[in-house]
Short mmCIF file of C-alpha atoms in Angstrom, two decimals:
data_model
loop_
_atom_site.label_atom_id
_atom_site.label_comp_id
_atom_site.label_asym_id
_atom_site.label_seq_id
_atom_site.Cartn_x
_atom_site.Cartn_y
_atom_site.Cartn_z
CA MET A 1 -9.51 -28.67 57.94
CA THR A 2 -9.10 -29.96 61.53
CA ASN A 3 -5.37 -30.37 60.93
CA ASN A 4 -5.29 -26.84 59.57
CA ARG A 5 -6.99 -25.55 62.73
CA GLN A 6 -4.58 -27.50 64.96
CA ARG A 7 -1.59 -26.23 63.00
CA GLN A 8 -2.87 -22.66 63.34
CA THR A 9 -3.06 -23.08 67.12
CA GLN A 10 0.19 -25.00 67.49
CA THR A 11 2.31 -22.42 65.68
CA ARG A 12 1.06 -19.60 67.88
CA PRO A 13 3.57 -17.32 69.63
CA SER A 14 3.93 -17.31 73.42
CA GLY A 15 4.22 -14.69 76.16
CA PHE A 16 2.59 -11.30 75.52
CA ALA A 17 2.21 -12.30 71.88
CA ASN A 18 0.05 -15.28 72.88
CA PRO A 19 -3.21 -14.83 70.94
CA TRP A 20 -5.27 -16.13 73.90
CA LEU A 21 -3.79 -13.40 76.11
CA GLN A 22 -4.52 -10.86 73.37
CA LEU A 23 -8.11 -12.14 73.23
CA ALA A 24 -8.43 -11.54 77.00
CA LEU A 25 -6.97 -8.01 76.62
CA SER A 26 -9.36 -7.29 73.77
CA VAL A 27 -12.32 -8.41 75.92
CA ALA A 28 -11.17 -6.23 78.85
CA CYS A 29 -10.93 -3.14 76.60
CA VAL A 30 -14.37 -3.80 75.10
CA LEU A 31 -15.87 -4.25 78.58
CA LEU A 32 -14.62 -0.87 79.78
CA SER A 33 -15.51 0.89 76.52
CA GLU A 34 -19.14 -0.32 76.72
CA PHE A 35 -19.64 1.48 80.05
CA LEU A 36 -17.87 4.62 78.82
CA LEU A 37 -19.88 4.71 75.57
CA LYS A 38 -23.22 4.38 77.31
CA ARG A 39 -22.36 7.11 79.85
CA GLY A 40 -20.87 9.36 77.19
CA ALA A 41 -23.76 8.90 74.72
CA THR A 42 -26.36 9.59 77.42
CA GLU A 43 -24.43 12.65 78.64
CA VAL A 44 -24.73 14.47 75.30
CA ALA A 45 -27.97 12.92 74.02
CA ASN A 46 -29.98 15.25 71.78
CA THR A 47 -32.60 13.08 70.13
CA ASP A 48 -34.37 16.07 68.51
CA SER A 49 -31.66 16.41 65.89
CA ALA A 50 -32.10 14.31 62.73
CA TRP A 51 -28.32 13.76 62.63
CA SER A 52 -28.35 12.18 66.10
CA TRP A 53 -29.19 8.82 64.46
CA THR A 54 -25.63 8.78 63.13
CA GLY A 55 -24.23 9.14 66.67
CA VAL A 56 -21.75 11.80 65.53
CA ASN A 57 -22.90 14.24 68.25
CA GLY A 58 -21.67 11.64 70.79
CA LEU A 59 -18.14 12.85 69.96
CA ALA A 60 -18.85 15.91 72.13
CA SER A 61 -18.33 13.74 75.20
CA PRO A 62 -14.74 13.09 76.46
CA LEU A 63 -15.92 9.70 77.72
CA VAL A 64 -16.74 8.71 74.15
CA TRP A 65 -13.17 9.62 73.11
CA TRP A 66 -11.74 7.45 75.90
CA ALA A 67 -14.02 4.67 74.72
CA ILE A 68 -12.75 5.15 71.15
CA LEU A 69 -9.13 4.79 72.37
CA LEU A 70 -10.02 1.55 74.13
CA ILE A 71 -11.87 0.32 71.04
CA ILE A 72 -8.78 1.00 68.91
CA ALA A 73 -6.62 -0.95 71.43
CA SER A 74 -9.11 -3.83 71.44
CA PHE A 75 -9.26 -3.71 67.63
CA ILE A 76 -5.48 -4.11 67.31
CA SER A 77 -5.53 -7.05 69.74
CA TRP A 78 -8.50 -8.51 67.86
CA LEU A 79 -6.72 -8.33 64.49
CA TYR A 80 -3.81 -10.20 66.06
CA VAL A 81 -6.23 -12.82 67.44
CA LEU A 82 -7.79 -13.27 63.98
CA ARG A 83 -4.36 -14.02 62.58
CA TYR A 84 -4.02 -17.16 64.70
CA ILE A 85 -7.45 -18.32 65.90
CA PRO A 86 -10.43 -19.33 63.70
CA ILE A 87 -13.19 -16.70 63.93
CA THR A 88 -15.78 -19.42 64.66
CA ILE A 89 -13.94 -19.97 67.97
CA ALA A 90 -12.54 -16.51 68.74
CA PHE A 91 -15.76 -14.55 68.23
CA PRO A 92 -18.07 -16.67 70.45
CA LEU A 93 -15.34 -16.66 73.15
CA SER A 94 -15.06 -12.87 72.91
CA ARG A 95 -18.73 -12.60 73.90
CA VAL A 96 -17.78 -13.53 77.48
CA VAL A 97 -18.00 -9.75 77.82
CA ASP A 98 -21.80 -10.07 77.75
CA ILE A 99 -21.85 -11.88 81.08
CA LEU A 100 -18.95 -9.92 82.61
CA VAL A 101 -21.05 -6.73 82.54
CA PRO A 102 -23.92 -8.04 84.71
CA LEU A 103 -21.52 -10.08 86.88
CA GLY A 104 -19.40 -6.96 87.42
CA CYS A 105 -22.50 -5.00 88.44
CA TRP A 106 -23.42 -7.80 90.87
CA ILE A 107 -19.96 -8.20 92.42
CA PHE A 108 -18.80 -4.57 92.55
CA LEU A 109 -22.03 -2.57 92.66
CA GLY A 110 -24.14 -5.00 94.68
CA GLU A 111 -26.89 -5.02 92.04
CA LEU A 112 -29.36 -7.89 92.13
CA ILE A 113 -29.43 -10.47 89.33
CA SER A 114 -32.87 -11.88 88.50
CA PRO A 115 -33.38 -15.67 88.07
CA LEU A 116 -33.93 -15.13 84.32
CA ARG A 117 -30.59 -13.30 84.08
CA TRP A 118 -28.85 -16.12 86.02
CA CYS A 119 -30.32 -18.57 83.46
CA GLY A 120 -28.91 -16.45 80.63
CA ILE A 121 -25.49 -16.30 82.32
CA ALA A 122 -25.55 -20.09 82.80
CA LEU A 123 -26.38 -20.65 79.11
CA VAL A 124 -23.53 -18.37 78.00
CA VAL A 125 -21.08 -20.18 80.33
CA ILE A 126 -22.15 -23.60 78.97
CA GLY A 127 -21.89 -22.27 75.41
CA LEU A 128 -18.40 -20.87 76.09
CA ALA A 129 -17.32 -24.21 77.59
CA LEU A 130 -18.56 -26.06 74.49
CA VAL A 131 -16.71 -23.69 72.15
CA ALA A 132 -13.49 -23.67 74.21
CA LYS A 133 -13.20 -27.41 74.95
CA PRO A 134 -11.64 -28.56 71.63
CA ILE A 135 -8.99 -25.84 71.98
CA ALA A 136 -8.23 -26.85 75.59
CA GLN A 137 -7.69 -30.43 74.38
CA ILE A 138 -5.27 -29.29 71.66
CA GLU A 139 -3.32 -27.16 74.18
CA GLU A 140 -3.11 -30.15 76.58
CA ARG A 141 -1.46 -32.28 73.92
CA LEU A 142 1.32 -29.73 73.37
CA MET B 1 -39.74 0.24 67.80
CA SER B 2 -40.09 2.31 64.64
CA PHE B 3 -39.17 1.06 61.18
CA LEU B 4 -36.24 3.50 61.13
CA ALA B 5 -34.84 2.10 64.40
CA PHE B 6 -35.19 -1.49 63.11
CA PHE B 7 -33.50 -0.49 59.84
CA PHE B 8 -30.51 1.06 61.62
CA ILE B 9 -30.18 -1.94 63.97
CA VAL B 10 -30.10 -4.32 60.96
CA VAL B 11 -27.62 -2.14 59.02
CA SER B 12 -25.39 -1.90 62.10
CA LEU B 13 -25.49 -5.70 62.59
CA VAL B 14 -24.86 -6.53 58.92
CA SER B 15 -21.94 -4.09 58.64
CA PHE B 16 -20.42 -5.50 61.84
CA VAL B 17 -20.64 -9.11 60.62
CA ALA B 18 -19.30 -8.22 57.14
CA ALA B 19 -16.39 -6.30 58.74
CA GLN B 20 -15.39 -9.29 60.89
CA LEU B 21 -15.33 -11.62 57.89
CA ILE B 22 -13.29 -9.21 55.76
CA LEU B 23 -10.79 -8.62 58.60
CA LYS B 24 -10.43 -12.36 59.19
CA ARG B 25 -9.69 -12.85 55.47
CA ALA B 26 -7.11 -10.06 55.55
CA MET B 27 -5.31 -11.43 58.63
CA GLN B 28 -5.44 -14.98 57.29
CA ALA B 29 -3.83 -13.81 54.05
CA SER B 30 -1.18 -11.83 55.97
CA ARG B 31 0.26 -15.10 57.30
CA ARG B 32 1.11 -16.12 53.73
CA THR B 33 1.84 -12.83 51.97
CA GLY B 34 2.84 -10.50 54.83
CA PHE B 35 1.54 -6.99 55.49
CA ARG B 36 3.08 -5.16 52.50
CA ASN B 37 0.41 -6.16 50.11
CA ALA B 38 -2.22 -4.02 48.35
CA GLN B 39 -4.96 -6.61 48.83
CA PHE B 40 -4.27 -6.79 52.56
CA ALA B 41 -4.44 -2.98 52.87
CA TRP B 42 -7.73 -2.80 50.93
CA LYS B 43 -9.34 -5.50 53.03
CA ILE B 44 -8.24 -3.90 56.30
CA ALA B 45 -9.51 -0.51 55.05
CA GLY B 46 -12.86 -2.06 54.03
CA GLY B 47 -13.18 -3.77 57.42
CA VAL B 48 -12.37 -0.54 59.28
CA VAL B 49 -14.92 1.46 57.24
CA LEU B 50 -17.67 -1.10 57.94
CA MET B 51 -16.73 -1.23 61.65
CA THR B 52 -16.88 2.58 61.77
CA ILE B 53 -20.36 2.62 60.19
CA SER B 54 -21.52 0.03 62.71
CA PHE B 55 -19.93 2.00 65.59
CA PHE B 56 -21.62 5.32 64.80
CA LEU B 57 -25.00 3.71 64.14
CA THR B 58 -24.74 1.95 67.52
CA LEU B 59 -23.82 5.27 69.15
CA GLY B 60 -26.92 6.87 67.57
CA LEU B 61 -29.10 3.98 68.76
CA LEU B 62 -27.65 4.19 72.29
CA GLN B 63 -28.91 7.77 72.51
CA ARG B 64 -32.46 6.50 72.04
CA PHE B 65 -32.50 3.06 73.62
CA ASP B 66 -31.07 1.39 76.73
CA LEU B 67 -27.98 -0.77 76.34
CA SER B 68 -30.02 -3.72 77.66
CA TYR B 69 -32.56 -3.18 74.86
CA LEU B 70 -29.94 -3.17 72.10
CA TYR B 71 -27.87 -6.04 73.47
CA PRO B 72 -30.11 -8.89 72.26
CA PHE B 73 -29.42 -7.76 68.70
CA GLN B 74 -25.68 -7.78 69.36
CA GLY B 75 -26.11 -11.30 70.76
CA LEU B 76 -27.38 -12.44 67.37
CA SER B 77 -24.01 -11.54 65.85
CA VAL B 78 -22.53 -14.75 67.37
CA ILE B 79 -24.89 -16.90 65.33
CA PHE B 80 -24.51 -14.81 62.18
CA ILE B 81 -20.70 -14.78 62.31
CA THR B 82 -20.49 -18.52 63.00
CA LEU B 83 -22.81 -19.32 60.08
CA THR B 84 -21.27 -16.89 57.61
CA ALA B 85 -17.71 -17.93 58.57
CA ALA B 86 -18.67 -21.52 57.80
CA VAL B 87 -20.10 -20.55 54.41
CA VAL B 88 -17.81 -17.72 53.28
CA LEU B 89 -14.50 -18.59 54.98
CA LYS B 90 -15.08 -22.36 54.84
CA GLU B 91 -14.21 -22.69 58.53
CA ARG B 92 -15.21 -26.02 59.99
CA VAL B 93 -18.25 -25.78 62.29
CA ASN B 94 -19.02 -29.03 64.09
CA LEU B 95 -22.14 -29.73 66.14
CA ARG B 96 -20.43 -28.80 69.43
CA LEU B 97 -19.40 -25.39 68.08
CA ALA B 98 -22.85 -24.72 66.58
CA ILE B 99 -24.63 -25.62 69.85
CA GLY B 100 -22.11 -23.54 71.80
CA ALA B 101 -22.71 -20.48 69.57
CA LEU B 102 -26.48 -20.96 69.82
CA LEU B 103 -26.38 -21.20 73.64
CA ILE B 104 -24.22 -18.06 73.85
CA SER B 105 -26.69 -16.16 71.65
CA VAL B 106 -29.75 -17.33 73.60
CA GLY B 107 -27.93 -16.62 76.88
CA ILE B 108 -27.10 -13.04 75.80
CA VAL B 109 -30.75 -12.46 74.83
CA LEU B 110 -31.95 -13.77 78.23
CA VAL B 111 -29.41 -11.62 80.12
CA SER B 112 -30.63 -8.56 78.20
CA LEU B 113 -34.33 -9.29 78.59
CA SER B 114 -34.23 -9.84 82.35
#
């Protein structure tokens, strides 16, 4: 199984077709779409309607449509990633987006990050390092 | 949180995890059989339908709750996908990977709670 995983990584294409680059692109699209979805959904919120649980009324917002375009782009990149990288590695790595949101708010918007949030960010970073290390070692040997 | 909200959060999470596993299977198979294959098309279609269900349920939930409130539940998907991929897809999960996935999940929950 380990050999299978190494073979999967070793036969990966390079350049723009590099699955690691595609993973980064997928994360970037998801990051932007999260902000657009929240703004769009809040913009047209009508919680009185029974149908609003389905989220369909969110389609009235142009921001939601932009978010959908980004989600489609990230989805295509993600399918490509799944072709080459085991999901047990690719999916945890893709969750780097969960710390990029608060870090982005801190760096670009000057928002404060509480000690508890810093602890959470630290745990995610350690977790990402643990997941990514075996792959880094395989890449080094190439 | 009402029972209805909890129900939709669980359905959204389960459909998201199931979609990821089906899509992984489809893309894995495409390396052997290519894309012009009925099984590949059905799996991709199934994955897209499940992702769409999860997407609209999340959109509905976002109209009622803050993103920071819903995020802890999304954080759990890391654990669920790692475990189910090990069982269903027979992907190898060593101790390092399991601890890494657990730390990422706990970290996401802490970031959301703070």
